[in-house]
mmCIF file of C-alpha atoms in Angstrom:
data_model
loop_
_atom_site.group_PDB
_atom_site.id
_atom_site.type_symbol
_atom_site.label_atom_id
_atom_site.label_comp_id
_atom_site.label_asym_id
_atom_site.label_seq_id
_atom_site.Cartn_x
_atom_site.Cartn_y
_atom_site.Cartn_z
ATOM 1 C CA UNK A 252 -6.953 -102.325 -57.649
ATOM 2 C CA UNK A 253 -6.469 -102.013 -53.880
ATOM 3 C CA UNK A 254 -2.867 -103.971 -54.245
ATOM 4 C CA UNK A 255 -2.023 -101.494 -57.343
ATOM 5 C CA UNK A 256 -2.710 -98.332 -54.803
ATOM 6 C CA UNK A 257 -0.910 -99.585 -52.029
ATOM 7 C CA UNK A 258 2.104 -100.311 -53.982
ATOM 8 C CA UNK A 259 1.956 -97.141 -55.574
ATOM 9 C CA UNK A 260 1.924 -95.628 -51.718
ATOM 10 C CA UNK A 261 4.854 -97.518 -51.298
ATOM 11 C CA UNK A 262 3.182 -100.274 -49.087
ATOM 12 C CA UNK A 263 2.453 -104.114 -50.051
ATOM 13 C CA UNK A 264 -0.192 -106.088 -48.089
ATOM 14 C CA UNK A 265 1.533 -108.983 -46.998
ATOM 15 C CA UNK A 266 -0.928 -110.977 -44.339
ATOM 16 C CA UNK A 267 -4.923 -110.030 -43.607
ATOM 17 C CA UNK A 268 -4.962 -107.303 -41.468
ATOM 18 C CA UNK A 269 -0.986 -106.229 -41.674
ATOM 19 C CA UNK A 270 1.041 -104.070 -43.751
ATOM 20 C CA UNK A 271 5.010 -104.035 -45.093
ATOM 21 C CA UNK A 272 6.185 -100.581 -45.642
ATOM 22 C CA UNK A 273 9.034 -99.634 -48.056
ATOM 23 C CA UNK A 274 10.948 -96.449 -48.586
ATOM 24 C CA UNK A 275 10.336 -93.462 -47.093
ATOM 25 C CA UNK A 276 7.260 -94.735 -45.184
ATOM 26 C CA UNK A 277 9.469 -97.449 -43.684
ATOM 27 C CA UNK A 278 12.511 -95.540 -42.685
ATOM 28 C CA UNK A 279 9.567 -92.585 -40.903
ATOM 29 C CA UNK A 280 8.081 -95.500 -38.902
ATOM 30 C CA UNK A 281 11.938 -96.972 -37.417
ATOM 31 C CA UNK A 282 12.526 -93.040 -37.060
ATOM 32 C CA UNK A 283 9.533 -92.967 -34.632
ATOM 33 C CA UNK A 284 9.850 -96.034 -33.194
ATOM 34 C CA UNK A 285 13.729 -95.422 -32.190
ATOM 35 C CA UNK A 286 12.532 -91.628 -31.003
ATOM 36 C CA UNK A 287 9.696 -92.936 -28.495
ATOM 37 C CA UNK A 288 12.560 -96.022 -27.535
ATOM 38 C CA UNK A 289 15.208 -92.758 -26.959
ATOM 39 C CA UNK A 290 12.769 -90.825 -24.872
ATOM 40 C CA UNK A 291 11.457 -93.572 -23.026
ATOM 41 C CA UNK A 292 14.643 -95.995 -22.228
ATOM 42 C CA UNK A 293 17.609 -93.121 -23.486
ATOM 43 C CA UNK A 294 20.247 -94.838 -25.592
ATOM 44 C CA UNK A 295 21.493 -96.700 -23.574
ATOM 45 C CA UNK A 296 18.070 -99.210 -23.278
ATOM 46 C CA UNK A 297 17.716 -98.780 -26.952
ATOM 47 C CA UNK A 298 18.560 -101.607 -29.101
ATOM 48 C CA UNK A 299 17.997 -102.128 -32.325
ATOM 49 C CA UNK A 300 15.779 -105.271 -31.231
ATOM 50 C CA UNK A 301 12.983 -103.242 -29.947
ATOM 51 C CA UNK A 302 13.163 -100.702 -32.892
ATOM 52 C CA UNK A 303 12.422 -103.272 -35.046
ATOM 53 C CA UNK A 304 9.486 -104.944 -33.026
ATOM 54 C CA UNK A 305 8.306 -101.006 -32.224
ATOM 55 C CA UNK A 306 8.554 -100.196 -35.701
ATOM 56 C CA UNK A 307 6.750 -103.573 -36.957
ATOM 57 C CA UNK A 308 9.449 -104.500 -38.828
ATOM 58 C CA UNK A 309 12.714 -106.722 -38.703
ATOM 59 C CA UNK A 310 16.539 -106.157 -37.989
ATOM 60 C CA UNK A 311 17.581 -105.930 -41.263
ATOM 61 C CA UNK A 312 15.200 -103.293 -42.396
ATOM 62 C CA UNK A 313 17.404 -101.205 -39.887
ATOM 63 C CA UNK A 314 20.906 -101.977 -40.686
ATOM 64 C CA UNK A 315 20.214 -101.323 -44.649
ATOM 65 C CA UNK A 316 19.904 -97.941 -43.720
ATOM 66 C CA UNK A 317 22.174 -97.546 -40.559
ATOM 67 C CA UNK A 318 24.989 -99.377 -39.954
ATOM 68 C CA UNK A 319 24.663 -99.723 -36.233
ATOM 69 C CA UNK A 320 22.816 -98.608 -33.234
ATOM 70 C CA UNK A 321 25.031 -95.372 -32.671
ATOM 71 C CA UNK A 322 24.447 -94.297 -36.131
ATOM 72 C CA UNK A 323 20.622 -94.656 -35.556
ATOM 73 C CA UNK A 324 20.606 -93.268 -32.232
ATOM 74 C CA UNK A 325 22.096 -89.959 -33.823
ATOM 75 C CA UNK A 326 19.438 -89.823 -36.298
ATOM 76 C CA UNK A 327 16.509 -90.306 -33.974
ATOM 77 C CA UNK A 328 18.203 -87.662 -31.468
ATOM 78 C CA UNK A 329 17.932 -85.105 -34.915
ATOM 79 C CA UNK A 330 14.449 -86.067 -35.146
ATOM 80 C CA UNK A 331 13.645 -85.105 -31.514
ATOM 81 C CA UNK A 332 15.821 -82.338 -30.916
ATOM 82 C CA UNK A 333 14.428 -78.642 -31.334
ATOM 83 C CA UNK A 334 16.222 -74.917 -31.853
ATOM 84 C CA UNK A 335 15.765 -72.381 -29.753
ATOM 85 C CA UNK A 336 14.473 -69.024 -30.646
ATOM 86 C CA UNK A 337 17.779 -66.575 -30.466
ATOM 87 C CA UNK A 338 17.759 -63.961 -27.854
ATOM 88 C CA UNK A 339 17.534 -60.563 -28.411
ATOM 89 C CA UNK A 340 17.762 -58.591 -24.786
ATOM 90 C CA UNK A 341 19.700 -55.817 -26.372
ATOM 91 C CA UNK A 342 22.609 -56.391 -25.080
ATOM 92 C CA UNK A 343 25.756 -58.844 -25.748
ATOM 93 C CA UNK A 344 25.672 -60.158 -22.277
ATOM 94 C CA UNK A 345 22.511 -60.290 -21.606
ATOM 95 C CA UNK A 346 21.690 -62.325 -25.031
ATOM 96 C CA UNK A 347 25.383 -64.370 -24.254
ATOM 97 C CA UNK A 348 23.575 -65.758 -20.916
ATOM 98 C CA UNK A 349 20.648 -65.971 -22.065
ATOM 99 C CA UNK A 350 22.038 -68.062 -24.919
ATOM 100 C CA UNK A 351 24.019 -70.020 -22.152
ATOM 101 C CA UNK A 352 20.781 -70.585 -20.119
ATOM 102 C CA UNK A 353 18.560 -72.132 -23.150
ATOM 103 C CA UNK A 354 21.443 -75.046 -23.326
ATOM 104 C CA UNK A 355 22.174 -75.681 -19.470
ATOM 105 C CA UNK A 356 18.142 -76.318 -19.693
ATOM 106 C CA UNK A 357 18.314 -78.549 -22.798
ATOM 107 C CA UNK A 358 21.941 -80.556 -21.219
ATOM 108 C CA UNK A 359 19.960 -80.807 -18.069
ATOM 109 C CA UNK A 360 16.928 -82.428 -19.489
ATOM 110 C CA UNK A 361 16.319 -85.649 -20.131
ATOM 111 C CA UNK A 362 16.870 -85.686 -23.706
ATOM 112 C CA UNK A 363 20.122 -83.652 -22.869
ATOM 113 C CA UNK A 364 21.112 -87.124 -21.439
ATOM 114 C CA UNK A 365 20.468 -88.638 -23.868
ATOM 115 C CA UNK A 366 22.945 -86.294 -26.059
ATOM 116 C CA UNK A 367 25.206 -86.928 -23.166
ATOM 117 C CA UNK A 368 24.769 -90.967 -24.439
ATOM 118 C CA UNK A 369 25.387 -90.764 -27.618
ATOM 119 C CA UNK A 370 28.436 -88.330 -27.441
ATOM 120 C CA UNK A 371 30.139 -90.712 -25.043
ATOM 121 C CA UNK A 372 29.351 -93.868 -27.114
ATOM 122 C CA UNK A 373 30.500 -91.461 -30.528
ATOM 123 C CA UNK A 374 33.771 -90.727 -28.546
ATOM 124 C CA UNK A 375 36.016 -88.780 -31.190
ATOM 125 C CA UNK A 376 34.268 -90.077 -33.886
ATOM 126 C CA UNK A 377 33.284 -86.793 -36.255
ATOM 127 C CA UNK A 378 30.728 -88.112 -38.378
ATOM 128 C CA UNK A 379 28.789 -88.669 -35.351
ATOM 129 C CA UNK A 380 29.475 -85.811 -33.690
ATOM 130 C CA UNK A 381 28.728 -83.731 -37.020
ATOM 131 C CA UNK A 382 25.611 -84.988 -36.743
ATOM 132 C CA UNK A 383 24.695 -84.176 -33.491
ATOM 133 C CA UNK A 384 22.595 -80.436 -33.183
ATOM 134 C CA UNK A 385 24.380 -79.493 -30.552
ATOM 135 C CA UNK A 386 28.030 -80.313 -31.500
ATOM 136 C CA UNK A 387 30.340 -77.464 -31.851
ATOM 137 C CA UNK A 388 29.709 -76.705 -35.761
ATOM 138 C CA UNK A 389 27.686 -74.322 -38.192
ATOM 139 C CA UNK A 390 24.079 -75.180 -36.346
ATOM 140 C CA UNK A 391 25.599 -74.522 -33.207
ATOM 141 C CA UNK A 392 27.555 -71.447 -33.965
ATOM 142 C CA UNK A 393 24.747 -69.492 -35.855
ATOM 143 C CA UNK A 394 22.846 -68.072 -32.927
ATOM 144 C CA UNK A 395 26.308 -67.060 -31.173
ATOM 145 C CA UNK A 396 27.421 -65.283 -34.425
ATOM 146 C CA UNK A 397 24.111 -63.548 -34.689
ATOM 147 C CA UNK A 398 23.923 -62.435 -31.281
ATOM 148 C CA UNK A 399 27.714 -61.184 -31.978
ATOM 149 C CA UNK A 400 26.901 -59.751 -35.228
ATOM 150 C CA UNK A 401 24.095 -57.007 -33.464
ATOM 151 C CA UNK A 402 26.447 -56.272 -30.921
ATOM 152 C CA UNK A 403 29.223 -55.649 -33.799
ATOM 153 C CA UNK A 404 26.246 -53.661 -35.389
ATOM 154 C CA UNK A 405 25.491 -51.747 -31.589
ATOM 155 C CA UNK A 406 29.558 -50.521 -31.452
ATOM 156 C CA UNK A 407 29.698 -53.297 -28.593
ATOM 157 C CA UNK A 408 32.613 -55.623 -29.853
ATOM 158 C CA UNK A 409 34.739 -55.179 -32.806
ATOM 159 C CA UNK A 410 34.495 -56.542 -36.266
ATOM 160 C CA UNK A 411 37.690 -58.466 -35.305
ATOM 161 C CA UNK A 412 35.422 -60.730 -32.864
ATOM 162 C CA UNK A 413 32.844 -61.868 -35.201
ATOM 163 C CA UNK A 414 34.595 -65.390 -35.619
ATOM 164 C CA UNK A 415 33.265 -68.756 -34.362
ATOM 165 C CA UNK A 416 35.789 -69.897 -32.161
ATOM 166 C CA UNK A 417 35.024 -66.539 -30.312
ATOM 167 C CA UNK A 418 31.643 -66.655 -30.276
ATOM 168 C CA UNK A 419 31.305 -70.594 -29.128
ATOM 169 C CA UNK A 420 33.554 -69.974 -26.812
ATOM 170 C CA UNK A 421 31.182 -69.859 -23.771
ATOM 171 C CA UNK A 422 28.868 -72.757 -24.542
ATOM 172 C CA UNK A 423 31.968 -74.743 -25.340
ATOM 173 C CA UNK A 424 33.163 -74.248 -21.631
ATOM 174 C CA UNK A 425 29.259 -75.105 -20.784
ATOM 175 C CA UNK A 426 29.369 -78.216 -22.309
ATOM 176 C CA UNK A 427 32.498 -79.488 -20.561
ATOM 177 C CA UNK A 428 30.860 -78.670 -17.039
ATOM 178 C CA UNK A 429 28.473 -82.046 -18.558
ATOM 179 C CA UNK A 430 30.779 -83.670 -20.616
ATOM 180 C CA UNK A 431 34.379 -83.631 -18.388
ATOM 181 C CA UNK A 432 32.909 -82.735 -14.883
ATOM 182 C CA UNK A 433 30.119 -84.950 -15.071
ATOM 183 C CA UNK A 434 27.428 -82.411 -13.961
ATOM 184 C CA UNK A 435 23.998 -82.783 -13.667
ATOM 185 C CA UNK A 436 23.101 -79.238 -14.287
ATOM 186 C CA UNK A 437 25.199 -75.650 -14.038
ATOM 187 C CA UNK A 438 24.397 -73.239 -11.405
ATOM 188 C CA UNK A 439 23.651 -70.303 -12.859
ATOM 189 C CA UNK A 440 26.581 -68.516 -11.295
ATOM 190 C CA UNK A 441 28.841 -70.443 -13.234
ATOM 191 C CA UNK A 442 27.074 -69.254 -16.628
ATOM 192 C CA UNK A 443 27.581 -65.678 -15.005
ATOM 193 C CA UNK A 444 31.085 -66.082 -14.555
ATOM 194 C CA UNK A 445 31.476 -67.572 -17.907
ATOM 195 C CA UNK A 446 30.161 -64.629 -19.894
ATOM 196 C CA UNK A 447 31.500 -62.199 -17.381
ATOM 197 C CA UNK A 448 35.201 -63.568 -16.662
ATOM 198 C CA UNK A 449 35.797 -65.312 -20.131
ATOM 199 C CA UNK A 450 33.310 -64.742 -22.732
ATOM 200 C CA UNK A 451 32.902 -61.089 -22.593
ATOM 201 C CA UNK A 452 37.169 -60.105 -21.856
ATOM 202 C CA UNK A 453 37.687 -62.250 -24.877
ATOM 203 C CA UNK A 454 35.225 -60.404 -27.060
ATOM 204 C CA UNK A 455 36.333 -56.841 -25.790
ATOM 205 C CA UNK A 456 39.808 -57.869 -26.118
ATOM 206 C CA UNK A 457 39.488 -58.407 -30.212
ATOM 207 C CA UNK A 458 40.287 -55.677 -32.205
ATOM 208 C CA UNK A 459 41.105 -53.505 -29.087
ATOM 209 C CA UNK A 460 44.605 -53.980 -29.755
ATOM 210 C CA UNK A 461 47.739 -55.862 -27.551
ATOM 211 C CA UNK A 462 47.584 -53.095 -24.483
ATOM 212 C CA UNK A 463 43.440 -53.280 -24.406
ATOM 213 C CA UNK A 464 43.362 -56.934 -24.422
ATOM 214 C CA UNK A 465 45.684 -57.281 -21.358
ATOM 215 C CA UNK A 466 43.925 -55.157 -19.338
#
C-alpha cells in the first residue's frame, strides 16, 4: 500500500530511510538545489556536481533535462528572479527613471551578478538570452510600453513613439554601463542624463515631425 502511494506521488522508496523522486518532483528539487548553489556560490561556483549532491540525486538526472550547466543556470536564474511593480508617478520621466532605478538596483545586486554570469557565459547565444527576464524582449519591454502607453494616453508623447525599440531604449543603454563598461553600479546621474538627454528627445521627437525632432 505505502509503495502503491508513493509511486502514485511520483516517488519510489529505494533504501530505508531515502527517497528517489521522478518527474516533476525531481526536476523542483535540482531547481532548488541549483537556486540556493546560484545565490550562494553565483554561476560561476555552480557545477552541476553539487546540484546533483544538493538535490540528492545524480548527474544524469540533470543532463536529461538540461543539456549543460548554462542551460540550467538560466533556468534556476528564472526561478529566482522577481518583476517589479511598474511605476506610476504621473509623469513619463518620472516613471522612465524610476523604471531605470528598479534595474540599476536589481544589476547591482548580487543576483544581478549573477545575470551578469550567465549573459557572459551565453555570449550571443539567443536561446539563452531569450530566456533570461531581463534580456531585451516582450518581458522586458512591457513595463516600458505601459509607462509609454499613459503618457500617449496624458498627450505627453505621440502615438508614433509607442514602439519597443523606443521605449527600451534607456534600459538598453543601462545595461551596457554593466555589460560593456564593466560597472559595478550607475550613479544616479547617469540614469538622469539617460532619460533626460536620450530617452525623453527620442520620445518627443516621434511623431513631432523632421523640424521638431532636430530641435
Amino acid at each position: 500500500m505505502v509503495a502503491r502511494e508513493a509511486a502514485a506521488a511520483g516517488e519510489r522508496r529505494t533504501e530505508p530511510g531515502r527517497t528517489r523522486r521522478r518527474g516533476a518532483a525531481l526536476e523542483e528539487a535540482i531547481l532548488d538545489a541549483a537556486a540556493a548553489e546560484l545565490t550562494e556560490s553565483g554561476f560561476a561556483g555552480m557545477t552541476m556536481d553539487k546540484v546533483a549532491a544538493r538535490a540528492g540525486t545524480n548527474k544524469n538526472a540533470l543532463y536529461r533535462r538540461w543539456p549543460h550547466r548554462l542551460a540550467l543556470g538560466t533556468a534556476a536564474y528564472r526561478r529566482l528572479a522577481t518583476t517589479a511593480p511598474v511605476p506610476d508617478t504621473g509623469t513619463l520621466r518620472g516613471d522612465a527613471l524610476e523604471l531605470l532605478r528598479q534595474a540599476n538596483r536589481h544589476w547591482s545586486s548580487p543576483l544581478g551578478a549573477v545575470l551578469r554570469e550567465l549573459l557572459a557565459a551565453a555570449g550571443g547565444a539567443a536561446e539563452f538570452l531569450a530566456g533570461l527576464q531581463d534580456q531585451s524582449g516582450e518581458a522586458a519591454a512591457a513595463p516600458w510600453l505601459t509607462v509609454l502607453g499613459r503618457a500617449v494616453a496624458r498627450g505627453e508623447a505621440a502615438p508614433e513613439a509607442l514602439h519597443p525599440r523606443v521605449a527600451t531604449v534607456a534600459v538598453v543603454l543601462l545595461r551596457n554601463e554593466f555589460v560593456v563598461r564593466g560597472a559595478p553600479s550607475a550613479p544616479d546621474g547617469v540614469l538622469v542624463e539617460i532619460v533626460d538627454e536620450v530617452y525623453l528627445p527620442l520620445v518627443r521627437g516621434r511623431g513631432a515631425g523632421p523640424a521638431a525632432a532636430l530641435r
